[in-house]
PDB file of C-alpha atoms in Angstrom:
ATOM      1  CA  UNK I 782      96.321  98.723 126.833  1.00 43.00           C
ATOM      2  CA  UNK I 783      95.745  99.193 123.112  1.00 41.00           C
ATOM      3  CA  UNK I 784      93.415  96.173 123.150  1.00 46.00           C
ATOM      4  CA  UNK I 785      91.442  97.665 126.064  1.00 43.00           C
ATOM      5  CA  UNK I 786      91.075 100.976 124.240  1.00 41.00           C
ATOM      6  CA  UNK I 787      89.924  99.172 121.093  1.00 40.00           C
ATOM      7  CA  UNK I 788      87.334  97.188 123.032  1.00 42.00           C
ATOM      8  CA  UNK I 789      86.098 100.379 124.690  1.00 41.00           C
ATOM      9  CA  UNK I 790      85.779 102.087 121.326  1.00 40.00           C
ATOM     10  CA  UNK I 791      83.884  99.134 119.890  1.00 39.00           C
ATOM     11  CA  UNK I 792      81.571  99.072 122.905  1.00 43.00           C
ATOM     12  CA  UNK I 793      80.905 102.809 122.581  1.00 40.00           C
ATOM     13  CA  UNK I 794      80.203 102.396 118.884  1.00 43.00           C
ATOM     14  CA  UNK I 795      77.776  99.571 119.618  1.00 39.00           C
ATOM     15  CA  UNK I 796      75.972 101.658 122.231  1.00 41.00           C
ATOM     16  CA  UNK I 797      75.780 104.657 119.886  1.00 43.00           C
ATOM     17  CA  UNK I 798      74.421 102.491 117.074  1.00 45.00           C
ATOM     18  CA  UNK I 799      71.914 100.930 119.448  1.00 45.00           C
ATOM     19  CA  UNK I 800      70.747 104.373 120.606  1.00 52.00           C
ATOM     20  CA  UNK I 801      70.266 105.531 117.019  1.00 58.00           C
ATOM     21  CA  UNK I 802      68.126 102.470 116.300  1.00 71.00           C
ATOM     22  CA  UNK I 803      65.808 103.073 119.259  1.00 85.00           C
ATOM     23  CA  UNK I 804      62.391 104.379 118.159  1.00 94.00           C
ATOM     24  CA  UNK I 805      61.738 107.805 119.605  1.00 96.00           C
ATOM     25  CA  UNK I 806      58.903 110.300 119.381  1.00 98.00           C
ATOM     26  CA  UNK I 807      59.068 114.088 119.404  1.00 98.00           C
ATOM     27  CA  UNK I 808      55.852 115.998 120.100  1.00 98.00           C
ATOM     28  CA  UNK I 809      55.404 119.698 119.379  1.00 98.00           C
ATOM     29  CA  UNK I 810      52.940 121.894 121.283  1.00 99.00           C
ATOM     30  CA  UNK I 811      52.636 125.474 120.150  1.00 98.00           C
ATOM     31  CA  UNK I 812      51.009 128.089 117.953  1.00 98.00           C
ATOM     32  CA  UNK I 813      51.130 129.259 114.332  1.00 98.00           C
ATOM     33  CA  UNK I 814      54.840 130.067 114.406  1.00 98.00           C
ATOM     34  CA  UNK I 815      55.491 126.325 114.839  1.00 98.00           C
ATOM     35  CA  UNK I 816      52.547 124.702 113.080  1.00 98.00           C
ATOM     36  CA  UNK I 817      51.901 122.844 109.827  1.00 98.00           C
ATOM     37  CA  UNK I 818      49.985 125.037 107.359  1.00 98.00           C
ATOM     38  CA  UNK I 819      47.159 124.488 104.914  1.00 96.00           C
ATOM     39  CA  UNK I 820      47.908 125.011 101.225  1.00 97.00           C
ATOM     40  CA  UNK I 821      45.768 128.149 101.233  1.00 97.00           C
ATOM     41  CA  UNK I 822      48.259 129.728 103.668  1.00 97.00           C
ATOM     42  CA  UNK I 823      51.480 128.970 101.749  1.00 97.00           C
ATOM     43  CA  UNK I 824      54.193 130.175 101.680  1.00 98.00           C
ATOM     44  CA  UNK I 825      53.552 130.750 105.402  1.00 98.00           C
ATOM     45  CA  UNK I 826      55.430 127.998 107.246  1.00 98.00           C
ATOM     46  CA  UNK I 827      55.871 127.098 110.899  1.00 98.00           C
ATOM     47  CA  UNK I 828      59.418 126.271 111.964  1.00 98.00           C
ATOM     48  CA  UNK I 829      58.275 122.848 113.162  1.00 98.00           C
ATOM     49  CA  UNK I 830      57.827 121.775 109.529  1.00 98.00           C
ATOM     50  CA  UNK I 831      61.492 121.841 108.415  1.00 98.00           C
ATOM     51  CA  UNK I 832      62.553 120.813 111.923  1.00 98.00           C
ATOM     52  CA  UNK I 833      60.686 117.519 111.557  1.00 98.00           C
ATOM     53  CA  UNK I 834      63.031 116.199 108.851  1.00 97.00           C
ATOM     54  CA  UNK I 835      66.300 116.780 110.732  1.00 98.00           C
ATOM     55  CA  UNK I 836      66.331 113.416 112.488  1.00 98.00           C
ATOM     56  CA  UNK I 837      67.122 109.786 111.754  1.00 97.00           C
ATOM     57  CA  UNK I 838      64.523 107.325 110.493  1.00 95.00           C
ATOM     58  CA  UNK I 839      63.741 106.048 113.993  1.00 97.00           C
ATOM     59  CA  UNK I 840      62.610 109.479 115.211  1.00 98.00           C
ATOM     60  CA  UNK I 841      58.960 110.350 114.593  1.00 98.00           C
ATOM     61  CA  UNK I 842      57.965 114.018 114.898  1.00 98.00           C
ATOM     62  CA  UNK I 843      54.321 114.789 115.685  1.00 98.00           C
ATOM     63  CA  UNK I 844      53.489 118.468 115.238  1.00 98.00           C
ATOM     64  CA  UNK I 845      50.305 119.346 117.155  1.00 98.00           C
ATOM     65  CA  UNK I 846      50.918 123.102 117.050  1.00 98.00           C
ATOM     66  CA  UNK I 847      47.978 125.038 115.658  1.00 98.00           C
ATOM     67  CA  UNK I 848      47.281 128.571 114.500  1.00 98.00           C
ATOM     68  CA  UNK I 849      45.846 130.930 117.108  1.00 97.00           C
ATOM     69  CA  UNK I 850      46.259 128.632 120.082  1.00 98.00           C
ATOM     70  CA  UNK I 851      47.296 129.710 123.544  1.00 98.00           C
ATOM     71  CA  UNK I 852      48.204 127.515 126.500  1.00 98.00           C
ATOM     72  CA  UNK I 853      44.560 127.718 127.532  1.00 98.00           C
ATOM     73  CA  UNK I 854      42.896 126.866 124.217  1.00 98.00           C
ATOM     74  CA  UNK I 855      45.475 124.204 123.356  1.00 98.00           C
ATOM     75  CA  UNK I 856      44.247 122.282 126.386  1.00 98.00           C
ATOM     76  CA  UNK I 857      40.562 123.198 126.038  1.00 98.00           C
ATOM     77  CA  UNK I 858      40.463 121.847 122.476  1.00 98.00           C
ATOM     78  CA  UNK I 859      42.017 118.531 123.488  1.00 98.00           C
ATOM     79  CA  UNK I 860      45.277 119.015 121.612  1.00 98.00           C
ATOM     80  CA  UNK I 861      47.399 118.569 124.725  1.00 98.00           C
ATOM     81  CA  UNK I 862      45.444 115.445 125.643  1.00 98.00           C
ATOM     82  CA  UNK I 863      46.238 113.981 122.228  1.00 98.00           C
ATOM     83  CA  UNK I 864      49.918 114.429 122.981  1.00 98.00           C
ATOM     84  CA  UNK I 865      49.531 112.826 126.403  1.00 98.00           C
ATOM     85  CA  UNK I 866      47.654 109.902 124.854  1.00 98.00           C
ATOM     86  CA  UNK I 867      50.523 109.217 122.466  1.00 98.00           C
ATOM     87  CA  UNK I 868      53.619 110.090 124.459  1.00 98.00           C
ATOM     88  CA  UNK I 869      55.815 107.358 125.944  1.00 97.00           C
ATOM     89  CA  UNK I 870      58.706 107.239 128.354  1.00 97.00           C
ATOM     90  CA  UNK I 871      61.821 109.053 127.058  1.00 97.00           C
ATOM     91  CA  UNK I 872      59.937 110.856 124.287  1.00 98.00           C
ATOM     92  CA  UNK I 873      60.460 114.609 123.949  1.00 98.00           C
ATOM     93  CA  UNK I 874      57.826 117.351 124.117  1.00 98.00           C
ATOM     94  CA  UNK I 875      58.592 120.857 122.820  1.00 99.00           C
ATOM     95  CA  UNK I 876      56.426 123.549 124.435  1.00 99.00           C
ATOM     96  CA  UNK I 877      56.319 127.050 122.914  1.00 98.00           C
ATOM     97  CA  UNK I 878      53.451 129.475 123.487  1.00 98.00           C
ATOM     98  CA  UNK I 879      52.989 133.164 124.155  1.00 98.00           C
ATOM     99  CA  UNK I 880      51.913 135.027 121.009  1.00 97.00           C
ATOM    100  CA  UNK I 881      48.243 134.314 121.601  1.00 98.00           C
ATOM    101  CA  UNK I 882      48.295 134.104 125.399  1.00 97.00           C
ATOM    102  CA  UNK I 883      49.336 137.760 125.548  1.00 97.00           C
ATOM    103  CA  UNK I 884      46.594 138.969 123.140  1.00 96.00           C
ATOM    104  CA  UNK I 885      44.390 140.664 125.707  1.00 94.00           C
ATOM    105  CA  UNK I 886      42.122 142.114 123.004  1.00 94.00           C
ATOM    106  CA  UNK I 887      41.353 138.598 121.712  1.00 95.00           C
ATOM    107  CA  UNK I 888      39.210 137.130 124.464  1.00 94.00           C
ATOM    108  CA  UNK I 889      38.910 133.760 122.714  1.00 95.00           C
ATOM    109  CA  UNK I 890      42.604 133.023 123.408  1.00 97.00           C
ATOM    110  CA  UNK I 891      43.917 135.469 125.997  1.00 98.00           C
ATOM    111  CA  UNK I 892      45.487 133.930 129.087  1.00 98.00           C
ATOM    112  CA  UNK I 893      46.345 136.127 132.094  1.00 98.00           C
ATOM    113  CA  UNK I 894      49.986 135.975 133.236  1.00 98.00           C
ATOM    114  CA  UNK I 895      49.508 133.800 136.315  1.00 98.00           C
ATOM    115  CA  UNK I 896      47.283 131.371 134.389  1.00 98.00           C
ATOM    116  CA  UNK I 897      49.904 131.258 131.630  1.00 98.00           C
ATOM    117  CA  UNK I 898      52.617 130.291 134.113  1.00 98.00           C
ATOM    118  CA  UNK I 899      50.338 127.705 135.702  1.00 98.00           C
ATOM    119  CA  UNK I 900      49.540 126.172 132.311  1.00 98.00           C
ATOM    120  CA  UNK I 901      53.233 125.895 131.416  1.00 98.00           C
ATOM    121  CA  UNK I 902      54.032 124.263 134.742  1.00 98.00           C
ATOM    122  CA  UNK I 903      51.153 121.855 134.281  1.00 98.00           C
ATOM    123  CA  UNK I 904      52.353 120.896 130.787  1.00 98.00           C
ATOM    124  CA  UNK I 905      55.804 120.164 132.203  1.00 98.00           C
ATOM    125  CA  UNK I 906      54.469 118.185 135.149  1.00 98.00           C
ATOM    126  CA  UNK I 907      52.134 116.061 133.058  1.00 98.00           C
ATOM    127  CA  UNK I 908      54.809 115.298 130.465  1.00 98.00           C
ATOM    128  CA  UNK I 909      57.211 114.250 133.208  1.00 98.00           C
ATOM    129  CA  UNK I 910      54.562 112.103 134.882  1.00 98.00           C
ATOM    130  CA  UNK I 911      54.538 109.953 131.733  1.00 98.00           C
ATOM    131  CA  UNK I 912      58.310 109.683 131.666  1.00 98.00           C
ATOM    132  CA  UNK I 913      58.597 112.142 128.777  1.00 98.00           C
ATOM    133  CA  UNK I 914      61.198 114.894 128.601  1.00 98.00           C
ATOM    134  CA  UNK I 915      59.767 118.405 128.097  1.00 98.00           C
ATOM    135  CA  UNK I 916      61.705 121.229 126.442  1.00 98.00           C
ATOM    136  CA  UNK I 917      60.417 124.720 127.213  1.00 98.00           C
ATOM    137  CA  UNK I 918      60.886 127.631 124.812  1.00 98.00           C
ATOM    138  CA  UNK I 919      60.126 131.333 124.802  1.00 98.00           C
ATOM    139  CA  UNK I 920      58.010 132.504 121.829  1.00 98.00           C
ATOM    140  CA  UNK I 921      59.942 133.522 118.726  1.00 98.00           C
ATOM    141  CA  UNK I 922      60.376 137.221 118.035  1.00 98.00           C
ATOM    142  CA  UNK I 923      58.201 139.460 115.926  1.00 98.00           C
ATOM    143  CA  UNK I 924      60.002 141.577 113.335  1.00 98.00           C
ATOM    144  CA  UNK I 925      59.444 145.120 114.616  1.00 97.00           C
ATOM    145  CA  UNK I 926      62.512 147.304 114.102  1.00 97.00           C
ATOM    146  CA  UNK I 927      63.023 150.499 116.081  1.00 95.00           C
ATOM    147  CA  UNK I 928      64.449 153.692 114.574  1.00 93.00           C
ATOM    148  CA  UNK I 929      67.809 152.575 116.013  1.00 93.00           C
ATOM    149  CA  UNK I 930      67.797 149.507 113.767  1.00 95.00           C
ATOM    150  CA  UNK I 931      67.132 146.868 116.409  1.00 96.00           C
ATOM    151  CA  UNK I 932      64.124 144.614 116.874  1.00 97.00           C
ATOM    152  CA  UNK I 933      62.156 145.543 119.958  1.00 95.00           C
ATOM    153  CA  UNK I 934      60.718 142.924 122.346  1.00 94.00           C
ATOM    154  CA  UNK I 935      56.959 142.681 121.826  1.00 94.00           C
ATOM    155  CA  UNK I 936      55.795 139.892 124.159  1.00 95.00           C
ATOM    156  CA  UNK I 937      54.900 142.245 127.015  1.00 93.00           C
ATOM    157  CA  UNK I 938      56.710 140.201 129.634  1.00 96.00           C
ATOM    158  CA  UNK I 939      55.289 136.815 128.661  1.00 98.00           C
ATOM    159  CA  UNK I 940      58.763 135.761 127.540  1.00 98.00           C
ATOM    160  CA  UNK I 941      60.057 136.588 131.036  1.00 98.00           C
ATOM    161  CA  UNK I 942      57.326 134.401 132.516  1.00 98.00           C
ATOM    162  CA  UNK I 943      58.622 131.461 130.483  1.00 98.00           C
ATOM    163  CA  UNK I 944      62.146 132.129 131.767  1.00 98.00           C
ATOM    164  CA  UNK I 945      60.821 132.138 135.332  1.00 98.00           C
ATOM    165  CA  UNK I 946      59.035 128.817 134.841  1.00 98.00           C
ATOM    166  CA  UNK I 947      62.087 127.245 133.199  1.00 98.00           C
ATOM    167  CA  UNK I 948      64.278 128.219 136.127  1.00 98.00           C
ATOM    168  CA  UNK I 949      61.772 127.130 138.756  1.00 98.00           C
ATOM    169  CA  UNK I 950      61.082 123.779 137.092  1.00 98.00           C
ATOM    170  CA  UNK I 951      64.702 123.133 136.073  1.00 98.00           C
ATOM    171  CA  UNK I 952      63.533 122.071 132.638  1.00 98.00           C
ATOM    172  CA  UNK I 953      65.658 122.082 129.457  1.00 98.00           C
ATOM    173  CA  UNK I 954      65.111 125.545 128.027  1.00 98.00           C
ATOM    174  CA  UNK I 955      65.772 127.388 124.761  1.00 98.00           C
ATOM    175  CA  UNK I 956      65.344 131.158 124.804  1.00 98.00           C
ATOM    176  CA  UNK I 957      64.085 131.487 121.240  1.00 98.00           C
ATOM    177  CA  UNK I 958      62.851 135.048 121.796  1.00 98.00           C
ATOM    178  CA  UNK I 959      66.418 136.223 122.372  1.00 98.00           C
ATOM    179  CA  UNK I 960      67.943 133.884 119.791  1.00 98.00           C
ATOM    180  CA  UNK I 961      65.637 134.954 116.958  1.00 98.00           C
ATOM    181  CA  UNK I 962      65.579 138.627 117.941  1.00 98.00           C
ATOM    182  CA  UNK I 963      69.373 138.818 117.858  1.00 98.00           C
ATOM    183  CA  UNK I 964      69.523 136.775 114.652  1.00 98.00           C
ATOM    184  CA  UNK I 965      67.114 138.931 112.662  1.00 98.00           C
ATOM    185  CA  UNK I 966      68.434 142.179 114.146  1.00 98.00           C
ATOM    186  CA  UNK I 967      71.944 141.305 112.957  1.00 98.00           C
ATOM    187  CA  UNK I 968      70.508 140.563 109.520  1.00 97.00           C
ATOM    188  CA  UNK I 969      68.917 143.985 109.243  1.00 97.00           C
ATOM    189  CA  UNK I 970      65.515 145.265 108.175  1.00 96.00           C
ATOM    190  CA  UNK I 971      65.567 144.498 104.460  1.00 96.00           C
ATOM    191  CA  UNK I 972      67.198 141.054 104.601  1.00 98.00           C
ATOM    192  CA  UNK I 973      65.050 139.874 107.521  1.00 98.00           C
ATOM    193  CA  UNK I 974      61.920 140.956 105.650  1.00 97.00           C
ATOM    194  CA  UNK I 975      62.659 138.200 103.126  1.00 98.00           C
ATOM    195  CA  UNK I 976      62.149 135.621 105.911  1.00 98.00           C
ATOM    196  CA  UNK I 977      58.682 136.799 106.924  1.00 98.00           C
ATOM    197  CA  UNK I 978      55.351 136.994 105.142  1.00 98.00           C
ATOM    198  CA  UNK I 979      55.925 140.059 102.986  1.00 98.00           C
ATOM    199  CA  UNK I 980      54.361 139.626  99.545  1.00 98.00           C
ATOM    200  CA  UNK I 981      53.492 142.428  97.133  1.00 98.00           C
ATOM    201  CA  UNK I 982      50.054 142.479  95.418  1.00 98.00           C
ATOM    202  CA  UNK I 983      49.471 140.294  92.349  1.00 97.00           C
ATOM    203  CA  UNK I 984      52.456 138.008  93.003  1.00 97.00           C
ATOM    204  CA  UNK I 985      50.903 135.018  94.796  1.00 98.00           C
ATOM    205  CA  UNK I 986      47.427 133.531  94.252  1.00 97.00           C
ATOM    206  CA  UNK I 987      46.936 133.020  97.991  1.00 98.00           C
ATOM    207  CA  UNK I 988      47.482 136.740  98.617  1.00 98.00           C
ATOM    208  CA  UNK I 989      46.138 138.672  95.612  1.00 98.00           C
ATOM    209  CA  UNK I 990      46.187 142.006  97.479  1.00 98.00           C
ATOM    210  CA  UNK I 991      49.527 141.231  99.099  1.00 98.00           C
ATOM    211  CA  UNK I 992      50.424 140.732 102.746  1.00 98.00           C
ATOM    212  CA  UNK I 993      52.673 142.413 105.291  1.00 98.00           C
ATOM    213  CA  UNK I 994      53.096 140.130 108.290  1.00 98.00           C
ATOM    214  CA  UNK I 995      55.982 140.494 110.744  1.00 98.00           C
ATOM    215  CA  UNK I 996      54.968 137.552 112.928  1.00 98.00           C
ATOM    216  CA  UNK I 997      54.816 134.566 110.589  1.00 98.00           C
ATOM    217  CA  UNK I 998      57.655 133.014 108.610  1.00 98.00           C
ATOM    218  CA  UNK I 999      57.807 131.977 104.981  1.00 98.00           C
ATOM    219  CA  UNK I1000      59.665 128.822 103.892  1.00 98.00           C
ATOM    220  CA  UNK I1001      63.092 130.434 104.203  1.00 98.00           C
ATOM    221  CA  UNK I1002      62.442 131.984 107.595  1.00 98.00           C
ATOM    222  CA  UNK I1003      60.989 128.776 109.008  1.00 98.00           C
ATOM    223  CA  UNK I1004      64.004 126.761 107.874  1.00 98.00           C
ATOM    224  CA  UNK I1005      66.444 129.217 109.401  1.00 98.00           C
ATOM    225  CA  UNK I1006      64.561 129.295 112.704  1.00 98.00           C
ATOM    226  CA  UNK I1007      64.495 125.476 112.754  1.00 98.00           C
ATOM    227  CA  UNK I1008      68.250 125.534 112.199  1.00 98.00           C
ATOM    228  CA  UNK I1009      68.611 127.934 115.126  1.00 98.00           C
ATOM    229  CA  UNK I1010      66.689 125.505 117.326  1.00 98.00           C
ATOM    230  CA  UNK I1011      69.020 122.711 116.265  1.00 98.00           C
ATOM    231  CA  UNK I1012      72.046 124.910 116.947  1.00 98.00           C
ATOM    232  CA  UNK I1013      70.796 125.502 120.484  1.00 98.00           C
ATOM    233  CA  UNK I1014      70.169 121.785 121.034  1.00 98.00           C
ATOM    234  CA  UNK I1015      73.735 121.063 119.962  1.00 98.00           C
ATOM    235  CA  UNK I1016      75.117 123.790 122.223  1.00 98.00           C
ATOM    236  CA  UNK I1017      73.343 122.309 125.249  1.00 97.00           C
ATOM    237  CA  UNK I1018      74.439 118.793 124.207  1.00 97.00           C
ATOM    238  CA  UNK I1019      70.845 117.666 124.137  1.00 97.00           C
ATOM    239  CA  UNK I1020      70.252 113.960 123.322  1.00 97.00           C
ATOM    240  CA  UNK I1021      68.161 114.888 120.274  1.00 97.00           C
ATOM    241  CA  UNK I1022      71.258 116.429 118.697  1.00 97.00           C
ATOM    242  CA  UNK I1023      72.684 112.884 118.582  1.00 96.00           C
ATOM    243  CA  UNK I1024      69.757 111.603 116.527  1.00 97.00           C
ATOM    244  CA  UNK I1025      70.272 113.552 113.293  1.00 97.00           C
ATOM    245  CA  UNK I1026      69.828 111.978 109.890  1.00 94.00           C
ATOM    246  CA  UNK I1027      72.919 110.704 108.071  1.00 88.00           C
ATOM    247  CA  UNK I1028      73.877 113.110 105.273  1.00 79.00           C
ATOM    248  CA  UNK I1029      73.971 111.984 101.664  1.00 72.00           C
ATOM    249  CA  UNK I1030      77.675 111.393 100.766  1.00 70.00           C
ATOM    250  CA  UNK I1031      77.137 113.494  97.628  1.00 70.00           C
ATOM    251  CA  UNK I1032      76.416 116.520  99.821  1.00 63.00           C
ATOM    252  CA  UNK I1033      79.726 116.051 101.637  1.00 61.00           C
ATOM    253  CA  UNK I1034      81.612 116.170  98.340  1.00 66.00           C
ATOM    254  CA  UNK I1035      80.291 119.559  97.263  1.00 59.00           C
TER     255      UNK I1035
END
């Protein structure tokens, strides 16, 4: 019996090692809250940037998210097609839009609610048709505190549309609007401000007159949001949570 248990353990270890050595791609479709930034925009950082280094050497992360893009313009500009051209069976595709889709006053990106839902469903269907595994996400929160000291929802129902699509399509889903809103609310106004693009005048050459931006993250905010995404993946026992990089032994001794 002991021998059988030992053989089973060895077999499991072999399978786990084999899985970790399998090349895998992760594609990211989204907007500025996820995207890679130009140097002129630093310290603004999308959460997809720190997220990309969480995984083992056999996992390649391709961040196609881009500033100002909605579900409509992401497809119109060919960004989604680039993902479809590169994706393979068993790869993962993160899908997170909403900030720009809801911007009715910006006609270059606005997407009406029903079109938004249709676009999300189409992304999911096309990813699945290639054997890929989509992960749907609500847009991250904006940092708008009420007089009661809580962050108010600002997505005008577009987050609810994502929840509806996730339920209808039975797709792996992370409710990042709720996760980040609760996280930054618990942190409070002043501490959460340090995670967003708040820079006083004459402190940073990219922003000589300063900036007050409660939508976009700085380096710290992006890293913490990426960590929240990873926490949710672990909680749902998602396969990606089994593909994390091996920590440096020195870090374990601290």
